[in-house]
């Protein structure tokens, strides 16, 4: 299994990214190979600097770099040999099984849509966020930023995509799906949310449990939480801030340690023809290592193929 990593993406690239790849190469299953995509000489110097001689790490040259502040569409058009462009080229050709980057989020999304493209039948791919539950399990919520505004039909599909992920990657049988709203009653929320509620309720493939409120985010009421990208991103950043606040007050707790972005390492893009993960811009070696583990888990599960099969029918 070949997992590609954008060596040039992120605020602390390439050094932190390469260090993360070295860490992952030491404990990923034996069938995993890490492919670092970037400026070859720079990446090779980083590997030598950190004493890596692992045969499980290879390099694919990409001469250009898309910076964090660049316009995604323009950058991808003007930099066809960038590490992000090259990563998606390899994913489209099925020369790699997954692609990860902590680089320009917009470029990762645009690259996905114009290269590997959305799965036929999927209206809008979504980015997944992870929720540590107080009972020790893990839930997911989507979207967390790709789609700020969503039609009811899109929200319904988020429920389907999230359920497929929960079953195949998290191993949750018959995952409970909840719609994030400002009240539990069926008639609450905007016109869009009311319509989405009815679609989710009538979708026989889903175990829809109804509306949930913000207080239900971390309990076991729902395994998959559906929301638009605006609300999802607010929830994601709020959750991350809880860990930062506790850390600043020297308060340590194993549960709240899971709120640290490093714990998961990245957010999958669901609904495209390939496994792609977006990492945090400030990704550390630990976060990068965990992002590669997440990519391996996704590729091993066959989640993309399962989504394709589900939506083709």
GROMACS .gro file of C-alpha atoms in nm:
model
  313
    1UNK     CA    1   0.000   0.000   0.000
    2UNK     CA    2   0.141   0.337  -0.104
    3UNK     CA    3   0.046   0.647   0.097
    4UNK     CA    4   0.158   0.978  -0.050
    5UNK     CA    5   0.239   1.281   0.162
    6UNK     CA    6   0.283   1.640   0.044
    7UNK     CA    7   0.627   1.714   0.187
    8UNK     CA    8   0.598   2.085   0.105
    9UNK     CA    9   0.256   2.151   0.262
   10UNK     CA   10   0.213   2.314   0.602
   11UNK     CA   11   0.353   2.602   0.804
   12UNK     CA   12   0.650   2.393   0.921
   13UNK     CA   13   0.717   2.203   0.601
   14UNK     CA   14   0.923   2.029   0.491
   15UNK     CA   15   1.105   1.956   0.818
   16UNK     CA   16   0.806   1.870   1.042
   17UNK     CA   17   0.635   1.677   0.761
   18UNK     CA   18   0.939   1.466   0.685
   19UNK     CA   19   0.990   1.396   1.056
   20UNK     CA   20   0.629   1.278   1.073
   21UNK     CA   21   0.687   1.045   0.779
   22UNK     CA   22   0.990   0.897   0.952
   23UNK     CA   23   0.787   0.838   1.269
   24UNK     CA   24   0.509   0.671   1.072
   25UNK     CA   25   0.754   0.450   0.881
   26UNK     CA   26   0.859   0.299   1.213
   27UNK     CA   27   0.517   0.176   1.322
   28UNK     CA   28   0.286   0.151   1.020
   29UNK     CA   29   0.203  -0.207   0.914
   30UNK     CA   30   0.466  -0.376   0.700
   31UNK     CA   31   0.269  -0.344   0.377
   32UNK     CA   32   0.275   0.038   0.392
   33UNK     CA   33   0.511   0.254   0.188
   34UNK     CA   34   0.530   0.632   0.232
   35UNK     CA   35   0.578   0.844  -0.080
   36UNK     CA   36   0.705   1.195  -0.011
   37UNK     CA   37   0.610   1.441  -0.286
   38UNK     CA   38   0.814   1.759  -0.314
   39UNK     CA   39   1.133   1.926  -0.423
   40UNK     CA   40   1.361   1.625  -0.434
   41UNK     CA   41   1.686   1.778  -0.312
   42UNK     CA   42   1.515   1.957  -0.022
   43UNK     CA   43   1.326   1.646   0.086
   44UNK     CA   44   1.635   1.425   0.059
   45UNK     CA   45   1.835   1.670   0.273
   46UNK     CA   46   1.561   1.655   0.540
   47UNK     CA   47   1.569   1.276   0.543
   48UNK     CA   48   1.948   1.278   0.578
   49UNK     CA   49   1.931   1.545   0.849
   50UNK     CA   50   1.710   1.321   1.060
   51UNK     CA   51   1.912   1.009   0.987
   52UNK     CA   52   1.646   0.822   0.794
   53UNK     CA   53   1.758   0.531   0.579
   54UNK     CA   54   1.420   0.358   0.570
   55UNK     CA   55   1.346   0.161   0.255
   56UNK     CA   56   0.978   0.229   0.324
   57UNK     CA   57   1.011   0.597   0.229
   58UNK     CA   58   1.047   0.705  -0.133
   59UNK     CA   59   1.043   1.043  -0.308
   60UNK     CA   60   0.845   1.167  -0.607
   61UNK     CA   61   0.982   1.493  -0.743
   62UNK     CA   62   0.757   1.798  -0.770
   63UNK     CA   63   0.934   2.122  -0.857
   64UNK     CA   64   0.662   2.368  -0.753
   65UNK     CA   65   0.498   2.458  -0.421
   66UNK     CA   66   0.151   2.603  -0.362
   67UNK     CA   67   0.182   2.846  -0.072
   68UNK     CA   68  -0.079   2.863   0.204
   69UNK     CA   69  -0.216   3.202   0.097
   70UNK     CA   70  -0.241   3.142  -0.276
   71UNK     CA   71  -0.572   3.134  -0.463
   72UNK     CA   72  -0.649   2.761  -0.499
   73UNK     CA   73  -0.777   2.750  -0.858
   74UNK     CA   74  -0.513   2.987  -0.995
   75UNK     CA   75  -0.235   2.806  -0.812
   76UNK     CA   76  -0.336   2.463  -0.941
   77UNK     CA   77  -0.363   2.599  -1.296
   78UNK     CA   78  -0.034   2.787  -1.286
   79UNK     CA   79   0.158   2.521  -1.094
   80UNK     CA   80   0.088   2.184  -1.258
   81UNK     CA   81   0.406   2.039  -1.108
   82UNK     CA   82   0.324   2.138  -0.751
   83UNK     CA   83   0.326   1.874  -0.479
   84UNK     CA   84  -0.055   1.893  -0.444
   85UNK     CA   85  -0.113   1.864  -0.820
   86UNK     CA   86   0.130   1.572  -0.844
   87UNK     CA   87  -0.034   1.399  -0.549
   88UNK     CA   88  -0.376   1.408  -0.712
   89UNK     CA   89  -0.229   1.297  -1.046
   90UNK     CA   90  -0.089   0.987  -0.876
   91UNK     CA   91  -0.418   0.926  -0.693
   92UNK     CA   92  -0.616   0.953  -1.017
   93UNK     CA   93  -0.382   0.705  -1.189
   94UNK     CA   94  -0.415   0.472  -0.888
   95UNK     CA   95  -0.039   0.474  -0.839
   96UNK     CA   96  -0.101   0.556  -0.473
   97UNK     CA   97  -0.375   0.444  -0.235
   98UNK     CA   98  -0.411   0.769  -0.040
   99UNK     CA   99  -0.288   1.128  -0.049
  100UNK     CA  100  -0.230   1.354   0.253
  101UNK     CA  101  -0.141   1.721   0.278
  102UNK     CA  102  -0.124   1.987   0.548
  103UNK     CA  103  -0.094   2.250   0.276
  104UNK     CA  104  -0.342   2.490   0.119
  105UNK     CA  105  -0.689   2.357   0.215
  106UNK     CA  106  -0.861   2.525  -0.079
  107UNK     CA  107  -0.613   2.373  -0.322
  108UNK     CA  108  -0.673   2.029  -0.171
  109UNK     CA  109  -1.048   2.067  -0.221
  110UNK     CA  110  -1.027   2.213  -0.571
  111UNK     CA  111  -0.768   1.953  -0.668
  112UNK     CA  112  -0.998   1.676  -0.551
  113UNK     CA  113  -1.295   1.810  -0.748
  114UNK     CA  114  -1.105   1.866  -1.074
  115UNK     CA  115  -0.872   1.567  -1.065
  116UNK     CA  116  -1.014   1.254  -0.906
  117UNK     CA  117  -1.359   1.421  -0.907
  118UNK     CA  118  -1.666   1.350  -0.696
  119UNK     CA  119  -1.814   1.002  -0.694
  120UNK     CA  120  -2.097   0.984  -0.947
  121UNK     CA  121  -2.419   1.062  -0.762
  122UNK     CA  122  -2.253   1.261  -0.483
  123UNK     CA  123  -2.375   1.620  -0.496
  124UNK     CA  124  -2.105   1.776  -0.275
  125UNK     CA  125  -1.809   1.601  -0.110
  126UNK     CA  126  -1.764   1.677   0.259
  127UNK     CA  127  -1.481   1.712   0.506
  128UNK     CA  128  -1.508   1.496   0.817
  129UNK     CA  129  -1.436   1.601   1.175
  130UNK     CA  130  -1.391   1.362   1.466
  131UNK     CA  131  -1.569   1.377   1.801
  132UNK     CA  132  -1.426   1.212   2.114
  133UNK     CA  133  -1.720   1.075   2.311
  134UNK     CA  134  -1.728   1.071   2.691
  135UNK     CA  135  -1.792   0.694   2.681
  136UNK     CA  136  -1.459   0.638   2.508
  137UNK     CA  137  -1.590   0.591   2.154
  138UNK     CA  138  -1.537   0.817   1.853
  139UNK     CA  139  -1.804   0.989   1.647
  140UNK     CA  140  -1.785   1.202   1.336
  141UNK     CA  141  -1.952   1.518   1.210
  142UNK     CA  142  -1.974   1.655   0.859
  143UNK     CA  143  -1.930   1.888   0.688
  144UNK     CA  144  -1.660   2.090   0.869
  145UNK     CA  145  -1.580   2.352   0.609
  146UNK     CA  146  -1.609   2.248   0.245
  147UNK     CA  147  -1.969   2.362   0.200
  148UNK     CA  148  -2.075   2.668   0.400
  149UNK     CA  149  -2.433   2.650   0.274
  150UNK     CA  150  -2.611   2.324   0.194
  151UNK     CA  151  -2.939   2.227   0.035
  152UNK     CA  152  -3.147   1.964   0.217
  153UNK     CA  153  -3.050   1.696  -0.036
  154UNK     CA  154  -2.682   1.761   0.035
  155UNK     CA  155  -2.733   1.728   0.409
  156UNK     CA  156  -2.913   1.399   0.351
  157UNK     CA  157  -2.613   1.272   0.156
  158UNK     CA  158  -2.381   1.379   0.437
  159UNK     CA  159  -2.579   1.141   0.657
  160UNK     CA  160  -2.521   0.863   0.405
  161UNK     CA  161  -2.150   0.938   0.359
  162UNK     CA  162  -2.096   0.962   0.734
  163UNK     CA  163  -2.276   0.634   0.796
  164UNK     CA  164  -2.064   0.454   0.537
  165UNK     CA  165  -1.750   0.589   0.703
  166UNK     CA  166  -1.870   0.497   1.053
  167UNK     CA  167  -1.944   0.139   0.947
  168UNK     CA  168  -1.637   0.072   0.735
  169UNK     CA  169  -1.364   0.270   0.910
  170UNK     CA  170  -1.481   0.310   1.270
  171UNK     CA  171  -1.650  -0.030   1.286
  172UNK     CA  172  -1.980   0.102   1.423
  173UNK     CA  173  -2.270  -0.126   1.337
  174UNK     CA  174  -2.588   0.061   1.240
  175UNK     CA  175  -2.452   0.409   1.334
  176UNK     CA  176  -2.698   0.659   1.479
  177UNK     CA  177  -2.736   0.971   1.264
  178UNK     CA  178  -2.839   1.305   1.413
  179UNK     CA  179  -2.907   1.643   1.254
  180UNK     CA  180  -2.747   1.935   1.438
  181UNK     CA  181  -3.022   2.186   1.510
  182UNK     CA  182  -3.136   2.444   1.764
  183UNK     CA  183  -3.396   2.214   1.914
  184UNK     CA  184  -3.491   1.849   1.925
  185UNK     CA  185  -3.844   1.898   1.796
  186UNK     CA  186  -3.908   1.802   1.434
  187UNK     CA  187  -4.029   2.147   1.332
  188UNK     CA  188  -3.728   2.338   1.470
  189UNK     CA  189  -3.463   2.517   1.267
  190UNK     CA  190  -3.446   2.689   0.930
  191UNK     CA  191  -3.654   2.587   0.630
  192UNK     CA  192  -3.349   2.399   0.497
  193UNK     CA  193  -3.304   2.206   0.821
  194UNK     CA  194  -3.673   2.120   0.843
  195UNK     CA  195  -3.662   1.984   0.488
  196UNK     CA  196  -3.339   1.795   0.558
  197UNK     CA  197  -3.499   1.641   0.866
  198UNK     CA  198  -3.778   1.494   0.653
  199UNK     CA  199  -3.535   1.356   0.395
  200UNK     CA  200  -3.318   1.195   0.662
  201UNK     CA  201  -3.624   1.062   0.843
  202UNK     CA  202  -3.756   0.895   0.527
  203UNK     CA  203  -3.420   0.754   0.416
  204UNK     CA  204  -3.451   0.381   0.483
  205UNK     CA  205  -3.075   0.327   0.464
  206UNK     CA  206  -3.012   0.548   0.768
  207UNK     CA  207  -3.060   0.499   1.140
  208UNK     CA  208  -3.180   0.856   1.184
  209UNK     CA  209  -3.252   0.951   1.546
  210UNK     CA  210  -3.375   1.305   1.477
  211UNK     CA  211  -3.246   1.650   1.568
  212UNK     CA  212  -2.972   1.691   1.826
  213UNK     CA  213  -2.847   2.002   2.002
  214UNK     CA  214  -2.496   2.125   2.071
  215UNK     CA  215  -2.505   1.968   2.419
  216UNK     CA  216  -2.530   1.625   2.253
  217UNK     CA  217  -2.205   1.659   2.060
  218UNK     CA  218  -1.992   1.461   2.304
  219UNK     CA  219  -2.244   1.210   2.441
  220UNK     CA  220  -2.349   0.886   2.274
  221UNK     CA  221  -2.679   1.011   2.133
  222UNK     CA  222  -2.546   1.014   1.774
  223UNK     CA  223  -2.245   0.853   1.604
  224UNK     CA  224  -2.277   1.064   1.288
  225UNK     CA  225  -2.371   1.430   1.318
  226UNK     CA  226  -2.491   1.614   1.008
  227UNK     CA  227  -2.441   1.989   0.965
  228UNK     CA  228  -2.341   2.241   0.701
  229UNK     CA  229  -1.978   2.346   0.669
  230UNK     CA  230  -2.034   2.680   0.844
  231UNK     CA  231  -2.168   2.523   1.163
  232UNK     CA  232  -1.925   2.232   1.138
  233UNK     CA  233  -1.622   2.455   1.117
  234UNK     CA  234  -1.737   2.660   1.418
  235UNK     CA  235  -1.778   2.336   1.616
  236UNK     CA  236  -1.436   2.212   1.505
  237UNK     CA  237  -1.250   2.530   1.602
  238UNK     CA  238  -1.442   2.559   1.931
  239UNK     CA  239  -1.348   2.202   2.022
  240UNK     CA  240  -0.981   2.268   1.945
  241UNK     CA  241  -0.988   2.581   2.162
  242UNK     CA  242  -1.103   2.378   2.465
  243UNK     CA  243  -0.777   2.183   2.458
  244UNK     CA  244  -0.572   2.501   2.415
  245UNK     CA  245  -0.746   2.670   2.710
  246UNK     CA  246  -0.694   2.373   2.941
  247UNK     CA  247  -0.329   2.350   2.834
  248UNK     CA  248  -0.275   2.719   2.911
  249UNK     CA  249  -0.414   2.660   3.261
  250UNK     CA  250  -0.193   2.352   3.314
  251UNK     CA  251  -0.499   2.126   3.335
  252UNK     CA  252  -0.435   1.775   3.201
  253UNK     CA  253  -0.703   1.517   3.139
  254UNK     CA  254  -0.686   1.206   2.915
  255UNK     CA  255  -1.029   1.277   2.769
  256UNK     CA  256  -0.957   1.637   2.674
  257UNK     CA  257  -0.619   1.534   2.530
  258UNK     CA  258  -0.826   1.387   2.246
  259UNK     CA  259  -0.932   1.742   2.154
  260UNK     CA  260  -0.573   1.812   2.049
  261UNK     CA  261  -0.562   1.829   1.667
  262UNK     CA  262  -0.251   1.610   1.675
  263UNK     CA  263  -0.449   1.314   1.810
  264UNK     CA  264  -0.618   1.241   1.476
  265UNK     CA  265  -0.390   1.431   1.243
  266UNK     CA  266  -0.630   1.520   0.965
  267UNK     CA  267  -0.976   1.536   0.814
  268UNK     CA  268  -1.080   1.301   0.532
  269UNK     CA  269  -1.256   1.431   0.221
  270UNK     CA  270  -1.552   1.199   0.166
  271UNK     CA  271  -1.734   1.153  -0.163
  272UNK     CA  272  -1.441   1.170  -0.407
  273UNK     CA  273  -1.285   0.893  -0.615
  274UNK     CA  274  -0.989   0.836  -0.388
  275UNK     CA  275  -0.865   0.863  -0.031
  276UNK     CA  276  -0.755   1.218   0.052
  277UNK     CA  277  -0.687   1.375   0.392
  278UNK     CA  278  -0.638   1.741   0.480
  279UNK     CA  279  -0.405   1.808   0.771
  280UNK     CA  280  -0.390   2.112   0.998
  281UNK     CA  281  -0.173   2.392   0.863
  282UNK     CA  282   0.043   2.388   1.177
  283UNK     CA  283   0.089   2.010   1.162
  284UNK     CA  284   0.369   1.881   1.383
  285UNK     CA  285   0.560   1.555   1.330
  286UNK     CA  286   0.312   1.379   1.562
  287UNK     CA  287   0.011   1.512   1.372
  288UNK     CA  288   0.168   1.413   1.041
  289UNK     CA  289   0.240   1.065   1.169
  290UNK     CA  290  -0.120   1.024   1.284
  291UNK     CA  291  -0.249   1.158   0.951
  292UNK     CA  292  -0.058   0.882   0.772
  293UNK     CA  293  -0.205   0.622   1.008
  294UNK     CA  294  -0.553   0.756   0.931
  295UNK     CA  295  -0.483   0.736   0.558
  296UNK     CA  296  -0.370   0.376   0.593
  297UNK     CA  297  -0.685   0.292   0.788
  298UNK     CA  298  -0.905   0.449   0.521
  299UNK     CA  299  -0.731   0.277   0.232
  300UNK     CA  300  -0.735  -0.060   0.408
  301UNK     CA  301  -1.109  -0.030   0.476
  302UNK     CA  302  -1.202   0.020   0.110
  303UNK     CA  303  -1.418   0.319   0.206
  304UNK     CA  304  -1.394   0.486  -0.137
  305UNK     CA  305  -1.505   0.170  -0.315
  306UNK     CA  306  -1.792   0.130  -0.071
  307UNK     CA  307  -1.911   0.486  -0.137
  308UNK     CA  308  -1.889   0.429  -0.512
  309UNK     CA  309  -2.088   0.105  -0.479
  310UNK     CA  310  -2.355   0.267  -0.260
  311UNK     CA  311  -2.412   0.571  -0.479
  312UNK     CA  312  -2.403   0.378  -0.805
  313UNK     CA  313  -2.708   0.187  -0.688
   0.00000   0.00000   0.00000
